[in-house]
């Protein structure tokens, strides 16, 4: 029976050595011998950890030791840059919605909540009028645009009459005026983007300078592609 047990142990060790490096197998043998001697002498034995060596299978090591930090850093950098565009676009879309609705279409003037917030920050007493926003000429731009998206000022039949209206004079008062987006609105929206863009891009791993290098071209591109129908 003792010989049969020894044969089974030998076969087990031989099978295990096929899936583990030789160094680890030798360390395992040393541990078994040390424990056997400890039972005879009564001396306690400190367990020796099996050190990972070349050729050790991935399952034999913790994940942190398997993944190269350089590979993780490269993957994080690639992921960060791939997501930069979509994340910036999403933030711009949210901010543009609020700018378009509450500033350009003067929704701020009709919102009691926003009026209360403005009154608090401006230290106005109850009943004092809150300054109204003009919309930057966006509403007037809608009046200037025909159904086919052309502009009245380019139509010879009505361009002269249109120039005499209050809306046209308001638009013409800005020497740098565009159509849907003016430089003033672009500046307002850029500042409005900062409270959301800076922390989000910081969490993504971008520096402050790199964030501005992404944000400013994005804002200029957005204002450049905005059509009169907006």
mmCIF file of C-alpha atoms in Angstrom:
data_model
loop_
_atom_site.group_PDB
_atom_site.id
_atom_site.type_symbol
_atom_site.label_atom_id
_atom_site.label_comp_id
_atom_site.label_asym_id
_atom_site.label_seq_id
_atom_site.Cartn_x
_atom_site.Cartn_y
_atom_site.Cartn_z
ATOM 1 C CA UNK A 1 0.000 0.000 0.000
ATOM 2 C CA UNK A 2 2.905 2.372 0.824
ATOM 3 C CA UNK A 3 4.491 1.639 -2.566
ATOM 4 C CA UNK A 4 1.191 2.345 -4.346
ATOM 5 C CA UNK A 5 0.841 5.711 -2.516
ATOM 6 C CA UNK A 6 4.403 6.666 -3.445
ATOM 7 C CA UNK A 7 3.715 5.780 -7.105
ATOM 8 C CA UNK A 8 0.574 7.929 -7.152
ATOM 9 C CA UNK A 9 2.494 10.882 -5.616
ATOM 10 C CA UNK A 10 5.278 10.514 -8.182
ATOM 11 C CA UNK A 11 2.805 10.469 -11.073
ATOM 12 C CA UNK A 12 1.036 13.536 -9.656
ATOM 13 C CA UNK A 13 4.282 15.474 -9.419
ATOM 14 C CA UNK A 14 5.206 14.453 -12.954
ATOM 15 C CA UNK A 15 1.838 15.672 -14.276
ATOM 16 C CA UNK A 16 2.136 18.976 -12.437
ATOM 17 C CA UNK A 17 5.598 19.597 -13.850
ATOM 18 C CA UNK A 18 4.125 19.587 -17.354
ATOM 19 C CA UNK A 19 2.068 22.697 -16.561
ATOM 20 C CA UNK A 20 4.556 24.615 -14.375
ATOM 21 C CA UNK A 21 8.132 25.801 -14.916
ATOM 22 C CA UNK A 22 10.959 23.617 -13.707
ATOM 23 C CA UNK A 23 12.084 26.208 -11.150
ATOM 24 C CA UNK A 24 8.657 26.253 -9.526
ATOM 25 C CA UNK A 25 8.561 22.459 -9.516
ATOM 26 C CA UNK A 26 11.923 22.327 -7.745
ATOM 27 C CA UNK A 27 10.695 24.878 -5.218
ATOM 28 C CA UNK A 28 7.601 22.723 -4.632
ATOM 29 C CA UNK A 29 9.827 19.670 -4.063
ATOM 30 C CA UNK A 30 11.932 21.606 -1.564
ATOM 31 C CA UNK A 31 8.801 22.594 0.326
ATOM 32 C CA UNK A 32 7.596 19.004 0.470
ATOM 33 C CA UNK A 33 10.993 17.807 1.707
ATOM 34 C CA UNK A 34 11.141 20.577 4.310
ATOM 35 C CA UNK A 35 7.672 19.714 5.591
ATOM 36 C CA UNK A 36 8.607 16.033 5.753
ATOM 37 C CA UNK A 37 11.705 16.839 7.804
ATOM 38 C CA UNK A 38 9.654 19.121 10.036
ATOM 39 C CA UNK A 39 7.339 16.274 10.927
ATOM 40 C CA UNK A 40 10.356 14.212 12.023
ATOM 41 C CA UNK A 41 12.281 16.919 13.892
ATOM 42 C CA UNK A 42 9.301 18.970 15.073
ATOM 43 C CA UNK A 43 10.826 22.179 13.695
ATOM 44 C CA UNK A 44 8.309 24.640 12.132
ATOM 45 C CA UNK A 45 8.948 25.500 8.514
ATOM 46 C CA UNK A 46 8.203 28.860 6.853
ATOM 47 C CA UNK A 47 6.414 28.497 3.558
ATOM 48 C CA UNK A 48 8.531 29.579 0.567
ATOM 49 C CA UNK A 49 6.556 31.406 -2.139
ATOM 50 C CA UNK A 50 6.838 30.112 -5.663
ATOM 51 C CA UNK A 51 8.552 32.920 -7.583
ATOM 52 C CA UNK A 52 7.232 33.481 -11.123
ATOM 53 C CA UNK A 53 9.831 32.727 -13.739
ATOM 54 C CA UNK A 54 10.074 32.885 -17.482
ATOM 55 C CA UNK A 55 7.593 30.527 -19.049
ATOM 56 C CA UNK A 56 5.046 30.718 -16.234
ATOM 57 C CA UNK A 57 1.515 30.497 -17.581
ATOM 58 C CA UNK A 58 -0.767 33.568 -17.292
ATOM 59 C CA UNK A 59 -3.127 31.689 -14.988
ATOM 60 C CA UNK A 60 -0.314 31.174 -12.517
ATOM 61 C CA UNK A 61 0.229 34.912 -11.955
ATOM 62 C CA UNK A 62 -1.976 37.762 -10.708
ATOM 63 C CA UNK A 63 -3.394 39.919 -13.472
ATOM 64 C CA UNK A 64 -1.393 42.933 -12.266
ATOM 65 C CA UNK A 65 1.854 41.052 -12.920
ATOM 66 C CA UNK A 66 0.744 39.815 -16.334
ATOM 67 C CA UNK A 67 -0.279 43.156 -17.895
ATOM 68 C CA UNK A 68 2.622 45.412 -18.810
ATOM 69 C CA UNK A 69 2.058 48.982 -17.443
ATOM 70 C CA UNK A 70 3.433 50.394 -20.695
ATOM 71 C CA UNK A 71 0.731 48.530 -22.610
ATOM 72 C CA UNK A 72 -1.942 49.858 -20.260
ATOM 73 C CA UNK A 73 -0.680 53.437 -20.662
ATOM 74 C CA UNK A 74 -0.684 53.133 -24.447
ATOM 75 C CA UNK A 75 -4.203 51.682 -24.454
ATOM 76 C CA UNK A 76 -5.418 54.469 -22.147
ATOM 77 C CA UNK A 77 -3.887 57.127 -24.406
ATOM 78 C CA UNK A 78 -5.510 55.667 -27.524
ATOM 79 C CA UNK A 79 -8.885 55.364 -25.760
ATOM 80 C CA UNK A 80 -8.631 58.931 -24.461
ATOM 81 C CA UNK A 81 -8.042 60.391 -27.922
ATOM 82 C CA UNK A 82 -10.700 58.232 -29.562
ATOM 83 C CA UNK A 83 -13.294 59.436 -27.043
ATOM 84 C CA UNK A 84 -12.202 63.098 -27.083
ATOM 85 C CA UNK A 85 -14.199 63.982 -30.200
ATOM 86 C CA UNK A 86 -17.499 62.310 -29.248
ATOM 87 C CA UNK A 87 -17.312 63.586 -25.658
ATOM 88 C CA UNK A 88 -16.636 67.164 -26.796
ATOM 89 C CA UNK A 89 -19.461 66.933 -29.329
ATOM 90 C CA UNK A 90 -21.866 65.725 -26.628
ATOM 91 C CA UNK A 91 -20.876 68.544 -24.262
ATOM 92 C CA UNK A 92 -21.194 71.109 -27.059
ATOM 93 C CA UNK A 93 -24.640 69.794 -27.983
ATOM 94 C CA UNK A 94 -25.909 70.145 -24.410
ATOM 95 C CA UNK A 95 -24.439 73.619 -24.016
ATOM 96 C CA UNK A 96 -25.678 74.731 -27.425
ATOM 97 C CA UNK A 97 -29.205 73.661 -26.497
ATOM 98 C CA UNK A 98 -29.217 75.947 -23.460
ATOM 99 C CA UNK A 99 -27.519 78.800 -25.332
ATOM 100 C CA UNK A 100 -29.936 78.484 -28.236
ATOM 101 C CA UNK A 101 -33.065 78.255 -26.122
ATOM 102 C CA UNK A 102 -32.387 80.570 -23.199
ATOM 103 C CA UNK A 103 -30.091 83.167 -24.776
ATOM 104 C CA UNK A 104 -30.580 83.267 -28.542
ATOM 105 C CA UNK A 105 -34.355 82.741 -28.312
ATOM 106 C CA UNK A 106 -34.503 84.839 -25.112
ATOM 107 C CA UNK A 107 -36.010 82.036 -23.030
ATOM 108 C CA UNK A 108 -34.156 83.515 -20.074
ATOM 109 C CA UNK A 109 -36.534 86.497 -20.094
ATOM 110 C CA UNK A 110 -39.535 84.174 -19.674
ATOM 111 C CA UNK A 111 -38.153 81.760 -17.070
ATOM 112 C CA UNK A 112 -39.093 82.666 -13.498
ATOM 113 C CA UNK A 113 -36.492 80.224 -12.155
ATOM 114 C CA UNK A 114 -33.630 81.746 -14.156
ATOM 115 C CA UNK A 115 -34.850 85.212 -13.261
ATOM 116 C CA UNK A 116 -34.674 84.265 -9.561
ATOM 117 C CA UNK A 117 -31.178 82.838 -9.983
ATOM 118 C CA UNK A 118 -30.035 86.011 -11.754
ATOM 119 C CA UNK A 119 -31.608 88.185 -9.060
ATOM 120 C CA UNK A 120 -29.706 86.233 -6.373
ATOM 121 C CA UNK A 121 -26.304 86.539 -8.068
ATOM 122 C CA UNK A 122 -26.858 90.177 -9.024
ATOM 123 C CA UNK A 123 -27.909 91.008 -5.443
ATOM 124 C CA UNK A 124 -31.172 92.533 -6.648
ATOM 125 C CA UNK A 125 -34.021 93.153 -4.270
ATOM 126 C CA UNK A 126 -37.374 91.547 -4.807
ATOM 127 C CA UNK A 127 -39.280 93.473 -7.428
ATOM 128 C CA UNK A 128 -36.208 94.968 -9.063
ATOM 129 C CA UNK A 129 -36.106 94.200 -12.794
ATOM 130 C CA UNK A 130 -33.532 91.679 -13.998
ATOM 131 C CA UNK A 131 -31.552 92.726 -17.082
ATOM 132 C CA UNK A 132 -33.026 91.145 -20.195
ATOM 133 C CA UNK A 133 -31.029 89.307 -22.850
ATOM 134 C CA UNK A 134 -31.353 90.334 -26.467
ATOM 135 C CA UNK A 135 -30.465 87.037 -28.114
ATOM 136 C CA UNK A 136 -27.538 88.317 -30.152
ATOM 137 C CA UNK A 137 -29.684 88.835 -33.251
ATOM 138 C CA UNK A 138 -30.634 85.188 -33.617
ATOM 139 C CA UNK A 139 -34.392 85.826 -33.669
ATOM 140 C CA UNK A 140 -33.842 88.607 -36.197
ATOM 141 C CA UNK A 141 -31.821 86.175 -38.291
ATOM 142 C CA UNK A 142 -34.900 83.952 -38.522
ATOM 143 C CA UNK A 143 -36.886 86.926 -39.805
ATOM 144 C CA UNK A 144 -34.158 87.548 -42.370
ATOM 145 C CA UNK A 145 -34.229 83.968 -43.685
ATOM 146 C CA UNK A 146 -36.638 82.902 -46.433
ATOM 147 C CA UNK A 147 -38.283 79.492 -46.705
ATOM 148 C CA UNK A 148 -35.625 78.283 -49.139
ATOM 149 C CA UNK A 149 -32.910 79.262 -46.628
ATOM 150 C CA UNK A 150 -31.731 82.208 -48.708
ATOM 151 C CA UNK A 151 -31.509 85.670 -47.138
ATOM 152 C CA UNK A 152 -33.843 88.570 -47.812
ATOM 153 C CA UNK A 153 -30.961 90.987 -48.164
ATOM 154 C CA UNK A 154 -29.823 88.997 -51.220
ATOM 155 C CA UNK A 155 -33.245 89.202 -52.851
ATOM 156 C CA UNK A 156 -33.409 92.248 -55.129
ATOM 157 C CA UNK A 157 -37.216 92.441 -54.925
ATOM 158 C CA UNK A 158 -37.408 92.731 -51.140
ATOM 159 C CA UNK A 159 -33.845 93.441 -50.057
ATOM 160 C CA UNK A 160 -34.345 97.212 -50.101
ATOM 161 C CA UNK A 161 -37.479 97.083 -47.965
ATOM 162 C CA UNK A 162 -35.920 94.599 -45.562
ATOM 163 C CA UNK A 163 -32.984 96.906 -44.905
ATOM 164 C CA UNK A 164 -35.359 99.539 -43.513
ATOM 165 C CA UNK A 165 -36.877 97.256 -40.854
ATOM 166 C CA UNK A 166 -35.871 97.360 -37.187
ATOM 167 C CA UNK A 167 -34.686 93.735 -37.300
ATOM 168 C CA UNK A 168 -32.359 94.405 -40.241
ATOM 169 C CA UNK A 169 -30.982 97.548 -38.629
ATOM 170 C CA UNK A 170 -30.321 95.604 -35.425
ATOM 171 C CA UNK A 171 -28.373 92.963 -37.383
ATOM 172 C CA UNK A 172 -26.479 95.561 -39.389
ATOM 173 C CA UNK A 173 -25.400 97.344 -36.212
ATOM 174 C CA UNK A 174 -22.832 94.557 -35.710
ATOM 175 C CA UNK A 175 -20.050 95.098 -38.273
ATOM 176 C CA UNK A 176 -18.921 91.484 -37.793
ATOM 177 C CA UNK A 177 -22.363 89.936 -37.849
ATOM 178 C CA UNK A 178 -22.922 86.560 -39.412
ATOM 179 C CA UNK A 179 -26.205 84.715 -39.687
ATOM 180 C CA UNK A 180 -26.991 82.011 -37.151
ATOM 181 C CA UNK A 181 -23.941 82.481 -34.922
ATOM 182 C CA UNK A 182 -22.226 85.759 -34.103
ATOM 183 C CA UNK A 183 -18.776 86.094 -32.557
ATOM 184 C CA UNK A 184 -20.382 87.275 -29.326
ATOM 185 C CA UNK A 185 -22.493 84.126 -29.059
ATOM 186 C CA UNK A 186 -19.453 81.992 -29.901
ATOM 187 C CA UNK A 187 -17.539 83.653 -27.054
ATOM 188 C CA UNK A 188 -20.422 83.219 -24.620
ATOM 189 C CA UNK A 189 -20.795 79.564 -25.460
ATOM 190 C CA UNK A 190 -17.033 78.972 -25.187
ATOM 191 C CA UNK A 191 -17.022 80.375 -21.653
ATOM 192 C CA UNK A 192 -20.174 78.396 -20.895
ATOM 193 C CA UNK A 193 -18.402 75.217 -21.978
ATOM 194 C CA UNK A 194 -15.625 75.562 -19.383
ATOM 195 C CA UNK A 195 -17.512 74.370 -16.240
ATOM 196 C CA UNK A 196 -18.362 71.079 -17.941
ATOM 197 C CA UNK A 197 -15.446 70.521 -20.328
ATOM 198 C CA UNK A 198 -12.541 71.171 -17.937
ATOM 199 C CA UNK A 199 -13.505 68.610 -15.241
ATOM 200 C CA UNK A 200 -14.608 65.972 -17.763
ATOM 201 C CA UNK A 201 -11.408 66.190 -19.795
ATOM 202 C CA UNK A 202 -9.365 66.274 -16.580
ATOM 203 C CA UNK A 203 -10.933 62.967 -15.557
ATOM 204 C CA UNK A 204 -10.081 61.629 -19.022
ATOM 205 C CA UNK A 205 -6.422 62.422 -18.379
ATOM 206 C CA UNK A 206 -5.969 65.563 -20.486
ATOM 207 C CA UNK A 207 -3.922 68.480 -19.198
ATOM 208 C CA UNK A 208 -5.405 71.983 -19.056
ATOM 209 C CA UNK A 209 -3.365 73.150 -22.061
ATOM 210 C CA UNK A 210 -4.304 70.074 -24.108
ATOM 211 C CA UNK A 211 -7.985 70.553 -23.232
ATOM 212 C CA UNK A 212 -7.926 74.094 -24.619
ATOM 213 C CA UNK A 213 -6.092 72.846 -27.722
ATOM 214 C CA UNK A 214 -9.058 70.551 -28.329
ATOM 215 C CA UNK A 215 -11.855 72.879 -27.177
ATOM 216 C CA UNK A 216 -10.987 76.076 -29.082
ATOM 217 C CA UNK A 217 -10.705 74.475 -32.567
ATOM 218 C CA UNK A 218 -13.884 72.545 -31.820
ATOM 219 C CA UNK A 219 -15.793 75.714 -30.960
ATOM 220 C CA UNK A 220 -14.513 77.530 -34.050
ATOM 221 C CA UNK A 221 -15.455 74.573 -36.251
ATOM 222 C CA UNK A 222 -18.911 74.386 -34.660
ATOM 223 C CA UNK A 223 -19.638 78.059 -35.258
ATOM 224 C CA UNK A 224 -18.349 77.772 -38.811
ATOM 225 C CA UNK A 225 -20.610 74.890 -39.810
ATOM 226 C CA UNK A 226 -23.764 76.225 -38.131
ATOM 227 C CA UNK A 227 -26.337 76.903 -40.847
ATOM 228 C CA UNK A 228 -28.898 79.722 -41.010
ATOM 229 C CA UNK A 229 -31.695 77.240 -40.340
ATOM 230 C CA UNK A 230 -30.535 76.838 -36.753
#
